[in-house]
């Protein structure tokens, strides 16, 4: 191995190269020509010329090895300081956007730690400490992080209420899917971008409202209701509060017990008719998530699973889109562990009720 433990030659290799230089020094003293020395020692002429200059200035001691190279390093304590600096974000260090590149990290190391590293060394340093090249998640500037951390929006209250009453904890969200599928990376020949043929003039969309239902001791459930967008003037293109009411009634019947619904602050969720229906039925309780906190809703992970499965799919007709969506939703319904994984992705936990 030429470069063990991150860089430099082995002791045996350094001794071997030192011997070659000393042989060249003896032949310098004998007055031999550079080209002949390079040919016999099987080294380049430039190396022999460099050794000759060193021999003229310092004699034979100048040709001896000075030991392993002292490459700059970053200790664990220094990397802890670096992680703090990187955690402040690129804009805090004068960069224009929120994107860490190896060159930018190299600049921060030079400014804060007074250590100069190559780009390759920076890459190895980050990999060694568990850093990787990732696509960042987007988050709204209006999001109240404190409210999310302490779950002031009522998620904790919803869990305790559901545990106390033996109710199902139900998360709700809705999403739209079009004839134009999401794009995903695929292999292709260099210089030739892969092309997916899609319907360029189709405005057909399908909206789906879904419920992820959880209860300790029970298999997790996924309940959904589709809605096709009608291309008629004045036709409603989203779910009405009556649609949400019917979906909750359907969930109550299928689950066979009271439900605690946790959803976002969509204006339809706050409709007067829906609030009145909730007040008239004791089996239904609704709680709102903190504002701009979709990462607390496991249904968002369900949409990710569906979009991943439909990526790069060329839908020929709206019926093809509907069939694909029904098939993927059914696949998730038959795999409760996927629904449990969606809850795990939010960082929330469902604790069983404590005995009185």
PDB file of N, CA, C and O in Angstrom, residues 220-293:
ATOM      1  N   UNK A 220     -52.474  -0.930  12.010  1.00  0.00           N
ATOM      2  CA  UNK A 220     -52.670   0.405  11.448  1.00  0.00           C
ATOM      3  C   UNK A 220     -53.480   0.304  10.160  1.00  0.00           C
ATOM      4  O   UNK A 220     -53.371  -0.663   9.403  1.00  0.00           O
ATOM      5  N   UNK A 221     -54.269   1.321   9.911  1.00  0.00           N
ATOM      6  CA  UNK A 221     -55.187   1.311   8.764  1.00  0.00           C
ATOM      7  C   UNK A 221     -54.967   2.544   7.902  1.00  0.00           C
ATOM      8  O   UNK A 221     -54.572   3.616   8.395  1.00  0.00           O
ATOM      9  N   UNK A 222     -55.253   2.390   6.607  1.00  0.00           N
ATOM     10  CA  UNK A 222     -55.241   3.510   5.664  1.00  0.00           C
ATOM     11  C   UNK A 222     -56.586   3.563   4.965  1.00  0.00           C
ATOM     12  O   UNK A 222     -57.003   2.590   4.330  1.00  0.00           O
ATOM     13  N   UNK A 223     -57.269   4.689   5.113  1.00  0.00           N
ATOM     14  CA  UNK A 223     -58.584   4.891   4.497  1.00  0.00           C
ATOM     15  C   UNK A 223     -58.482   6.107   3.590  1.00  0.00           C
ATOM     16  O   UNK A 223     -57.888   7.127   3.972  1.00  0.00           O
ATOM     17  N   UNK A 224     -59.065   6.013   2.407  1.00  0.00           N
ATOM     18  CA  UNK A 224     -58.908   7.124   1.456  1.00  0.00           C
ATOM     19  C   UNK A 224     -60.186   7.301   0.645  1.00  0.00           C
ATOM     20  O   UNK A 224     -61.037   6.411   0.558  1.00  0.00           O
ATOM     21  N   UNK A 225     -60.283   8.464   0.052  1.00  0.00           N
ATOM     22  CA  UNK A 225     -61.410   8.794  -0.827  1.00  0.00           C
ATOM     23  C   UNK A 225     -60.874   9.627  -1.985  1.00  0.00           C
ATOM     24  O   UNK A 225     -60.252  10.680  -1.755  1.00  0.00           O
ATOM     25  N   UNK A 226     -61.080   9.214  -3.253  1.00  0.00           N
ATOM     26  CA  UNK A 226     -60.610   9.998  -4.404  1.00  0.00           C
ATOM     27  C   UNK A 226     -61.658  11.008  -4.856  1.00  0.00           C
ATOM     28  O   UNK A 226     -62.849  10.881  -4.545  1.00  0.00           O
ATOM     29  N   UNK A 227     -61.207  11.972  -5.609  1.00  0.00           N
ATOM     30  CA  UNK A 227     -62.108  12.958  -6.218  1.00  0.00           C
ATOM     31  C   UNK A 227     -61.492  13.389  -7.542  1.00  0.00           C
ATOM     32  O   UNK A 227     -60.380  13.919  -7.572  1.00  0.00           O
ATOM     33  N   UNK A 228     -62.209  13.170  -8.624  1.00  0.00           N
ATOM     34  CA  UNK A 228     -61.746  13.573  -9.945  1.00  0.00           C
ATOM     35  C   UNK A 228     -62.143  15.018 -10.228  1.00  0.00           C
ATOM     36  O   UNK A 228     -63.256  15.444  -9.909  1.00  0.00           O
ATOM     37  N   UNK A 229     -61.244  15.756 -10.812  1.00  0.00           N
ATOM     38  CA  UNK A 229     -61.516  17.148 -11.163  1.00  0.00           C
ATOM     39  C   UNK A 229     -62.341  17.193 -12.450  1.00  0.00           C
ATOM     40  O   UNK A 229     -61.914  16.680 -13.487  1.00  0.00           O
ATOM     41  N   UNK A 230     -63.491  17.797 -12.382  1.00  0.00           N
ATOM     42  CA  UNK A 230     -64.347  17.936 -13.552  1.00  0.00           C
ATOM     43  C   UNK A 230     -63.961  19.190 -14.325  1.00  0.00           C
ATOM     44  O   UNK A 230     -63.833  20.273 -13.753  1.00  0.00           O
ATOM     45  N   UNK A 231     -63.773  19.020 -15.638  1.00  0.00           N
ATOM     46  CA  UNK A 231     -63.373  20.156 -16.471  1.00  0.00           C
ATOM     47  C   UNK A 231     -64.601  20.934 -16.922  1.00  0.00           C
ATOM     48  O   UNK A 231     -64.839  21.170 -18.106  1.00  0.00           O
ATOM     49  N   UNK A 232     -65.407  21.348 -15.970  1.00  0.00           N
ATOM     50  CA  UNK A 232     -66.602  22.128 -16.246  1.00  0.00           C
ATOM     51  C   UNK A 232     -66.470  23.498 -15.604  1.00  0.00           C
ATOM     52  O   UNK A 232     -65.869  23.639 -14.529  1.00  0.00           O
ATOM     53  N   UNK A 233     -67.013  24.485 -16.247  1.00  0.00           N
ATOM     54  CA  UNK A 233     -66.926  25.839 -15.725  1.00  0.00           C
ATOM     55  C   UNK A 233     -67.709  25.933 -14.410  1.00  0.00           C
ATOM     56  O   UNK A 233     -68.870  25.570 -14.325  1.00  0.00           O
ATOM     57  N   UNK A 234     -67.029  26.402 -13.376  1.00  0.00           N
ATOM     58  CA  UNK A 234     -67.659  26.558 -12.080  1.00  0.00           C
ATOM     59  C   UNK A 234     -67.654  25.309 -11.226  1.00  0.00           C
ATOM     60  O   UNK A 234     -68.130  25.344 -10.084  1.00  0.00           O
ATOM     61  N   UNK A 235     -67.138  24.172 -11.751  1.00  0.00           N
ATOM     62  CA  UNK A 235     -67.119  22.932 -10.976  1.00  0.00           C
ATOM     63  C   UNK A 235     -66.062  23.017  -9.883  1.00  0.00           C
ATOM     64  O   UNK A 235     -64.974  23.554 -10.094  1.00  0.00           O
ATOM     65  N   UNK A 236     -66.377  22.473  -8.723  1.00  0.00           N
ATOM     66  CA  UNK A 236     -65.439  22.503  -7.603  1.00  0.00           C
ATOM     67  C   UNK A 236     -64.294  21.521  -7.859  1.00  0.00           C
ATOM     68  O   UNK A 236     -64.513  20.382  -8.273  1.00  0.00           O
ATOM     69  N   UNK A 237     -63.076  21.975  -7.603  1.00  0.00           N
ATOM     70  CA  UNK A 237     -61.902  21.166  -7.871  1.00  0.00           C
ATOM     71  C   UNK A 237     -61.237  20.635  -6.599  1.00  0.00           C
ATOM     72  O   UNK A 237     -60.172  20.033  -6.667  1.00  0.00           O
ATOM     73  N   UNK A 238     -61.840  20.859  -5.476  1.00  0.00           N
ATOM     74  CA  UNK A 238     -61.264  20.384  -4.215  1.00  0.00           C
ATOM     75  C   UNK A 238     -62.368  19.773  -3.363  1.00  0.00           C
ATOM     76  O   UNK A 238     -63.553  19.868  -3.674  1.00  0.00           O
ATOM     77  N   UNK A 239     -61.959  19.159  -2.258  1.00  0.00           N
ATOM     78  CA  UNK A 239     -62.919  18.536  -1.356  1.00  0.00           C
ATOM     79  C   UNK A 239     -63.701  19.616  -0.600  1.00  0.00           C
ATOM     80  O   UNK A 239     -63.137  20.606  -0.145  1.00  0.00           O
ATOM     81  N   UNK A 240     -64.980  19.388  -0.451  1.00  0.00           N
ATOM     82  CA  UNK A 240     -65.817  20.263   0.365  1.00  0.00           C
ATOM     83  C   UNK A 240     -65.868  19.724   1.793  1.00  0.00           C
ATOM     84  O   UNK A 240     -65.431  18.606   2.064  1.00  0.00           O
ATOM     85  N   UNK A 241     -66.428  20.514   2.685  1.00  0.00           N
ATOM     86  CA  UNK A 241     -66.508  20.042   4.071  1.00  0.00           C
ATOM     87  C   UNK A 241     -67.436  18.840   4.188  1.00  0.00           C
ATOM     88  O   UNK A 241     -67.250  17.981   5.052  1.00  0.00           O
ATOM     89  N   UNK A 242     -68.439  18.750   3.269  1.00  0.00           N
ATOM     90  CA  UNK A 242     -69.297  17.563   3.273  1.00  0.00           C
ATOM     91  C   UNK A 242     -68.511  16.310   2.892  1.00  0.00           C
ATOM     92  O   UNK A 242     -68.757  15.215   3.422  1.00  0.00           O
ATOM     93  N   UNK A 243     -67.528  16.479   1.953  1.00  0.00           N
ATOM     94  CA  UNK A 243     -66.700  15.330   1.583  1.00  0.00           C
ATOM     95  C   UNK A 243     -65.872  14.855   2.772  1.00  0.00           C
ATOM     96  O   UNK A 243     -65.733  13.638   3.004  1.00  0.00           O
ATOM     97  N   UNK A 244     -65.308  15.803   3.512  1.00  0.00           N
ATOM     98  CA  UNK A 244     -64.533  15.423   4.703  1.00  0.00           C
ATOM     99  C   UNK A 244     -65.435  14.774   5.756  1.00  0.00           C
ATOM    100  O   UNK A 244     -65.039  13.809   6.410  1.00  0.00           O
ATOM    101  N   UNK A 245     -66.636  15.301   5.912  1.00  0.00           N
ATOM    102  CA  UNK A 245     -67.577  14.704   6.866  1.00  0.00           C
ATOM    103  C   UNK A 245     -67.880  13.271   6.487  1.00  0.00           C
ATOM    104  O   UNK A 245     -67.848  12.371   7.347  1.00  0.00           O
ATOM    105  N   UNK A 246     -68.167  13.025   5.206  1.00  0.00           N
ATOM    106  CA  UNK A 246     -68.485  11.663   4.767  1.00  0.00           C
ATOM    107  C   UNK A 246     -67.288  10.729   4.956  1.00  0.00           C
ATOM    108  O   UNK A 246     -67.451   9.556   5.300  1.00  0.00           O
ATOM    109  N   UNK A 247     -66.066  11.249   4.722  1.00  0.00           N
ATOM    110  CA  UNK A 247     -64.879  10.425   4.911  1.00  0.00           C
ATOM    111  C   UNK A 247     -64.700  10.046   6.380  1.00  0.00           C
ATOM    112  O   UNK A 247     -64.368   8.896   6.704  1.00  0.00           O
ATOM    113  N   UNK A 248     -64.956  10.996   7.293  1.00  0.00           N
ATOM    114  CA  UNK A 248     -64.833  10.697   8.720  1.00  0.00           C
ATOM    115  C   UNK A 248     -65.908   9.722   9.184  1.00  0.00           C
ATOM    116  O   UNK A 248     -65.647   8.853  10.027  1.00  0.00           O
ATOM    117  N   UNK A 249     -67.106   9.851   8.643  1.00  0.00           N
ATOM    118  CA  UNK A 249     -68.164   8.897   8.972  1.00  0.00           C
ATOM    119  C   UNK A 249     -67.779   7.498   8.507  1.00  0.00           C
ATOM    120  O   UNK A 249     -67.973   6.496   9.221  1.00  0.00           O
ATOM    121  N   UNK A 250     -67.220   7.420   7.317  1.00  0.00           N
ATOM    122  CA  UNK A 250     -66.779   6.124   6.789  1.00  0.00           C
ATOM    123  C   UNK A 250     -65.690   5.529   7.680  1.00  0.00           C
ATOM    124  O   UNK A 250     -65.698   4.325   7.965  1.00  0.00           O
ATOM    125  N   UNK A 251     -64.761   6.366   8.141  1.00  0.00           N
ATOM    126  CA  UNK A 251     -63.693   5.878   9.018  1.00  0.00           C
ATOM    127  C   UNK A 251     -64.270   5.396  10.342  1.00  0.00           C
ATOM    128  O   UNK A 251     -63.843   4.367  10.887  1.00  0.00           O
ATOM    129  N   UNK A 252     -65.244   6.126  10.884  1.00  0.00           N
ATOM    130  CA  UNK A 252     -65.873   5.728  12.147  1.00  0.00           C
ATOM    131  C   UNK A 252     -66.540   4.367  12.022  1.00  0.00           C
ATOM    132  O   UNK A 252     -66.450   3.523  12.931  1.00  0.00           O
ATOM    133  N   UNK A 253     -67.176   4.121  10.887  1.00  0.00           N
ATOM    134  CA  UNK A 253     -67.850   2.834  10.683  1.00  0.00           C
ATOM    135  C   UNK A 253     -66.822   1.714  10.519  1.00  0.00           C
ATOM    136  O   UNK A 253     -66.955   0.636  11.103  1.00  0.00           O
ATOM    137  N   UNK A 254     -65.784   1.958   9.731  1.00  0.00           N
ATOM    138  CA  UNK A 254     -64.791   0.907   9.481  1.00  0.00           C
ATOM    139  C   UNK A 254     -63.962   0.596  10.721  1.00  0.00           C
ATOM    140  O   UNK A 254     -63.640  -0.566  10.984  1.00  0.00           O
ATOM    141  N   UNK A 255     -63.621   1.617  11.494  1.00  0.00           N
ATOM    142  CA  UNK A 255     -62.793   1.403  12.680  1.00  0.00           C
ATOM    143  C   UNK A 255     -63.606   0.900  13.865  1.00  0.00           C
ATOM    144  O   UNK A 255     -63.052   0.312  14.791  1.00  0.00           O
ATOM    145  N   UNK A 256     -64.895   1.179  13.852  1.00  0.00           N
ATOM    146  CA  UNK A 256     -65.766   0.676  14.903  1.00  0.00           C
ATOM    147  C   UNK A 256     -65.546   1.310  16.257  1.00  0.00           C
ATOM    148  O   UNK A 256     -65.662   0.636  17.290  1.00  0.00           O
ATOM    149  N   UNK A 257     -65.223   2.591  16.288  1.00  0.00           N
ATOM    150  CA  UNK A 257     -65.012   3.270  17.560  1.00  0.00           C
ATOM    151  C   UNK A 257     -64.805   4.758  17.357  1.00  0.00           C
ATOM    152  O   UNK A 257     -64.771   5.248  16.221  1.00  0.00           O
ATOM    153  N   UNK A 258     -64.687   5.501  18.448  1.00  0.00           N
ATOM    154  CA  UNK A 258     -64.459   6.944  18.341  1.00  0.00           C
ATOM    155  C   UNK A 258     -63.108   7.244  17.702  1.00  0.00           C
ATOM    156  O   UNK A 258     -62.183   6.424  17.762  1.00  0.00           O
ATOM    157  N   UNK A 259     -62.994   8.407  17.104  1.00  0.00           N
ATOM    158  CA  UNK A 259     -61.757   8.795  16.433  1.00  0.00           C
ATOM    159  C   UNK A 259     -61.369  10.203  16.857  1.00  0.00           C
ATOM    160  O   UNK A 259     -62.225  11.056  17.124  1.00  0.00           O
ATOM    161  N   UNK A 260     -60.063  10.420  16.940  1.00  0.00           N
ATOM    162  CA  UNK A 260     -59.483  11.747  17.182  1.00  0.00           C
ATOM    163  C   UNK A 260     -58.728  12.116  15.920  1.00  0.00           C
ATOM    164  O   UNK A 260     -57.712  11.493  15.592  1.00  0.00           O
ATOM    165  N   UNK A 261     -59.231  13.094  15.183  1.00  0.00           N
ATOM    166  CA  UNK A 261     -58.670  13.467  13.892  1.00  0.00           C
ATOM    167  C   UNK A 261     -57.676  14.610  14.082  1.00  0.00           C
ATOM    168  O   UNK A 261     -58.006  15.631  14.705  1.00  0.00           O
ATOM    169  N   UNK A 262     -56.483  14.449  13.544  1.00  0.00           N
ATOM    170  CA  UNK A 262     -55.443  15.484  13.578  1.00  0.00           C
ATOM    171  C   UNK A 262     -55.153  15.875  12.143  1.00  0.00           C
ATOM    172  O   UNK A 262     -54.748  15.043  11.323  1.00  0.00           O
ATOM    173  N   UNK A 263     -55.370  17.150  11.832  1.00  0.00           N
ATOM    174  CA  UNK A 263     -55.133  17.634  10.477  1.00  0.00           C
ATOM    175  C   UNK A 263     -54.628  19.061  10.499  1.00  0.00           C
ATOM    176  O   UNK A 263     -54.487  19.672  11.562  1.00  0.00           O
ATOM    177  N   UNK A 264     -54.363  19.614   9.297  1.00  0.00           N
ATOM    178  CA  UNK A 264     -53.755  20.934   9.213  1.00  0.00           C
ATOM    179  C   UNK A 264     -54.819  22.023   9.272  1.00  0.00           C
ATOM    180  O   UNK A 264     -55.998  21.755   9.550  1.00  0.00           O
ATOM    181  N   UNK A 265     -54.377  23.254   8.999  1.00  0.00           N
ATOM    182  CA  UNK A 265     -55.258  24.414   9.140  1.00  0.00           C
ATOM    183  C   UNK A 265     -55.921  24.812   7.824  1.00  0.00           C
ATOM    184  O   UNK A 265     -56.164  26.004   7.588  1.00  0.00           O
ATOM    185  N   UNK A 266     -56.221  23.854   6.980  1.00  0.00           N
ATOM    186  CA  UNK A 266     -56.946  24.152   5.747  1.00  0.00           C
ATOM    187  C   UNK A 266     -58.291  24.792   6.073  1.00  0.00           C
ATOM    188  O   UNK A 266     -58.978  24.373   7.020  1.00  0.00           O
ATOM    189  N   UNK A 267     -58.664  25.815   5.290  1.00  0.00           N
ATOM    190  CA  UNK A 267     -59.895  26.540   5.621  1.00  0.00           C
ATOM    191  C   UNK A 267     -61.123  25.639   5.588  1.00  0.00           C
ATOM    192  O   UNK A 267     -62.081  25.845   6.338  1.00  0.00           O
ATOM    193  N   UNK A 268     -61.102  24.590   4.735  1.00  0.00           N
ATOM    194  CA  UNK A 268     -62.248  23.675   4.691  1.00  0.00           C
ATOM    195  C   UNK A 268     -62.366  22.879   5.985  1.00  0.00           C
ATOM    196  O   UNK A 268     -63.471  22.528   6.404  1.00  0.00           O
ATOM    197  N   UNK A 269     -61.242  22.600   6.627  1.00  0.00           N
ATOM    198  CA  UNK A 269     -61.280  21.888   7.912  1.00  0.00           C
ATOM    199  C   UNK A 269     -61.906  22.744   9.010  1.00  0.00           C
ATOM    200  O   UNK A 269     -62.355  22.212  10.025  1.00  0.00           O
ATOM    201  N   UNK A 270     -61.917  24.065   8.799  1.00  0.00           N
ATOM    202  CA  UNK A 270     -62.452  24.983   9.804  1.00  0.00           C
ATOM    203  C   UNK A 270     -63.858  25.456   9.459  1.00  0.00           C
ATOM    204  O   UNK A 270     -64.356  26.402  10.079  1.00  0.00           O
ATOM    205  N   UNK A 271     -64.493  24.818   8.484  1.00  0.00           N
ATOM    206  CA  UNK A 271     -65.825  25.235   8.057  1.00  0.00           C
ATOM    207  C   UNK A 271     -66.833  25.111   9.200  1.00  0.00           C
ATOM    208  O   UNK A 271     -66.750  24.211  10.039  1.00  0.00           O
ATOM    209  N   UNK A 272     -67.781  26.033   9.211  1.00  0.00           N
ATOM    210  CA  UNK A 272     -68.779  26.048  10.286  1.00  0.00           C
ATOM    211  C   UNK A 272     -69.614  24.772  10.292  1.00  0.00           C
ATOM    212  O   UNK A 272     -69.962  24.239  11.360  1.00  0.00           O
ATOM    213  N   UNK A 273     -69.948  24.261   9.116  1.00  0.00           N
ATOM    214  CA  UNK A 273     -70.747  23.040   9.059  1.00  0.00           C
ATOM    215  C   UNK A 273     -70.019  21.852   9.658  1.00  0.00           C
ATOM    216  O   UNK A 273     -70.623  21.012  10.337  1.00  0.00           O
ATOM    217  N   UNK A 274     -68.696  21.775   9.439  1.00  0.00           N
ATOM    218  CA  UNK A 274     -67.923  20.671   9.993  1.00  0.00           C
ATOM    219  C   UNK A 274     -67.792  20.795  11.510  1.00  0.00           C
ATOM    220  O   UNK A 274     -67.873  19.794  12.236  1.00  0.00           O
ATOM    221  N   UNK A 275     -67.613  22.011  11.990  1.00  0.00           N
ATOM    222  CA  UNK A 275     -67.550  22.225  13.442  1.00  0.00           C
ATOM    223  C   UNK A 275     -68.881  21.884  14.097  1.00  0.00           C
ATOM    224  O   UNK A 275     -68.919  21.297  15.183  1.00  0.00           O
ATOM    225  N   UNK A 276     -69.977  22.245  13.429  1.00  0.00           N
ATOM    226  CA  UNK A 276     -71.290  21.934  13.984  1.00  0.00           C
ATOM    227  C   UNK A 276     -71.508  20.424  14.022  1.00  0.00           C
ATOM    228  O   UNK A 276     -72.061  19.895  15.001  1.00  0.00           O
ATOM    229  N   UNK A 277     -71.081  19.725  12.987  1.00  0.00           N
ATOM    230  CA  UNK A 277     -71.229  18.272  12.969  1.00  0.00           C
ATOM    231  C   UNK A 277     -70.396  17.636  14.083  1.00  0.00           C
ATOM    232  O   UNK A 277     -70.851  16.679  14.731  1.00  0.00           O
ATOM    233  N   UNK A 278     -69.203  18.153  14.318  1.00  0.00           N
ATOM    234  CA  UNK A 278     -68.370  17.622  15.394  1.00  0.00           C
ATOM    235  C   UNK A 278     -69.024  17.818  16.755  1.00  0.00           C
ATOM    236  O   UNK A 278     -68.998  16.920  17.611  1.00  0.00           O
ATOM    237  N   UNK A 279     -69.653  18.995  16.971  1.00  0.00           N
ATOM    238  CA  UNK A 279     -70.305  19.257  18.259  1.00  0.00           C
ATOM    239  C   UNK A 279     -71.499  18.343  18.491  1.00  0.00           C
ATOM    240  O   UNK A 279     -71.847  18.045  19.640  1.00  0.00           O
ATOM    241  N   UNK A 280     -72.120  17.872  17.438  1.00  0.00           N
ATOM    242  CA  UNK A 280     -73.311  17.035  17.568  1.00  0.00           C
ATOM    243  C   UNK A 280     -72.990  15.551  17.717  1.00  0.00           C
ATOM    244  O   UNK A 280     -73.898  14.753  17.979  1.00  0.00           O
ATOM    245  N   UNK A 281     -71.724  15.151  17.545  1.00  0.00           N
ATOM    246  CA  UNK A 281     -71.376  13.730  17.604  1.00  0.00           C
ATOM    247  C   UNK A 281     -70.170  13.559  18.531  1.00  0.00           C
ATOM    248  O   UNK A 281     -69.084  14.092  18.259  1.00  0.00           O
ATOM    249  N   UNK A 282     -70.375  12.829  19.616  1.00  0.00           N
ATOM    250  CA  UNK A 282     -69.321  12.683  20.611  1.00  0.00           C
ATOM    251  C   UNK A 282     -68.228  11.706  20.198  1.00  0.00           C
ATOM    252  O   UNK A 282     -67.196  11.610  20.871  1.00  0.00           O
ATOM    253  N   UNK A 283     -68.427  10.959  19.115  1.00  0.00           N
ATOM    254  CA  UNK A 283     -67.391  10.021  18.666  1.00  0.00           C
ATOM    255  C   UNK A 283     -66.298  10.715  17.866  1.00  0.00           C
ATOM    256  O   UNK A 283     -65.273  10.093  17.524  1.00  0.00           O
ATOM    257  N   UNK A 284     -66.474  11.993  17.561  1.00  0.00           N
ATOM    258  CA  UNK A 284     -65.532  12.725  16.712  1.00  0.00           C
ATOM    259  C   UNK A 284     -64.894  13.868  17.486  1.00  0.00           C
ATOM    260  O   UNK A 284     -65.602  14.684  18.098  1.00  0.00           O
ATOM    261  N   UNK A 285     -63.575  13.930  17.454  1.00  0.00           N
ATOM    262  CA  UNK A 285     -62.812  15.038  18.016  1.00  0.00           C
ATOM    263  C   UNK A 285     -61.753  15.442  17.000  1.00  0.00           C
ATOM    264  O   UNK A 285     -61.064  14.579  16.444  1.00  0.00           O
ATOM    265  N   UNK A 286     -61.624  16.724  16.712  1.00  0.00           N
ATOM    266  CA  UNK A 286     -60.637  17.205  15.741  1.00  0.00           C
ATOM    267  C   UNK A 286     -59.622  18.095  16.442  1.00  0.00           C
ATOM    268  O   UNK A 286     -59.969  18.893  17.318  1.00  0.00           O
ATOM    269  N   UNK A 287     -58.381  17.958  16.052  1.00  0.00           N
ATOM    270  CA  UNK A 287     -57.270  18.741  16.597  1.00  0.00           C
ATOM    271  C   UNK A 287     -56.417  19.210  15.430  1.00  0.00           C
ATOM    272  O   UNK A 287     -56.192  18.458  14.470  1.00  0.00           O
ATOM    273  N   UNK A 288     -55.959  20.445  15.510  1.00  0.00           N
ATOM    274  CA  UNK A 288     -55.162  21.016  14.424  1.00  0.00           C
ATOM    275  C   UNK A 288     -53.678  20.873  14.700  1.00  0.00           C
ATOM    276  O   UNK A 288     -53.219  21.024  15.832  1.00  0.00           O
ATOM    277  N   UNK A 289     -52.923  20.589  13.619  1.00  0.00           N
ATOM    278  CA  UNK A 289     -51.468  20.544  13.701  1.00  0.00           C
ATOM    279  C   UNK A 289     -50.903  21.960  13.803  1.00  0.00           C
ATOM    280  O   UNK A 289     -51.570  22.926  13.436  1.00  0.00           O
ATOM    281  N   UNK A 290     -49.667  22.103  14.300  1.00  0.00           N
ATOM    282  CA  UNK A 290     -49.032  23.428  14.252  1.00  0.00           C
ATOM    283  C   UNK A 290     -48.921  23.916  12.816  1.00  0.00           C
ATOM    284  O   UNK A 290     -48.842  23.132  11.868  1.00  0.00           O
ATOM    285  N   UNK A 291     -48.951  25.214  12.629  1.00  0.00           N
ATOM    286  CA  UNK A 291     -48.870  25.795  11.289  1.00  0.00           C
ATOM    287  C   UNK A 291     -47.540  25.445  10.626  1.00  0.00           C
ATOM    288  O   UNK A 291     -46.495  25.432  11.275  1.00  0.00           O
ATOM    289  N   UNK A 292     -47.603  25.155   9.324  1.00  0.00           N
ATOM    290  CA  UNK A 292     -46.424  24.863   8.506  1.00  0.00           C
ATOM    291  C   UNK A 292     -45.594  23.718   9.094  1.00  0.00           C
ATOM    292  O   UNK A 292     -44.375  23.798   9.184  1.00  0.00           O
ATOM    293  N   UNK A 293     -46.264  22.670   9.513  1.00  0.00           N
ATOM    294  CA  UNK A 293     -45.575  21.506  10.074  1.00  0.00           C
ATOM    295  C   UNK A 293     -46.052  20.221   9.404  1.00  0.00           C
ATOM    296  O   UNK A 293     -46.554  19.311  10.064  1.00  0.00           O
TER     297      UNK A 293
END
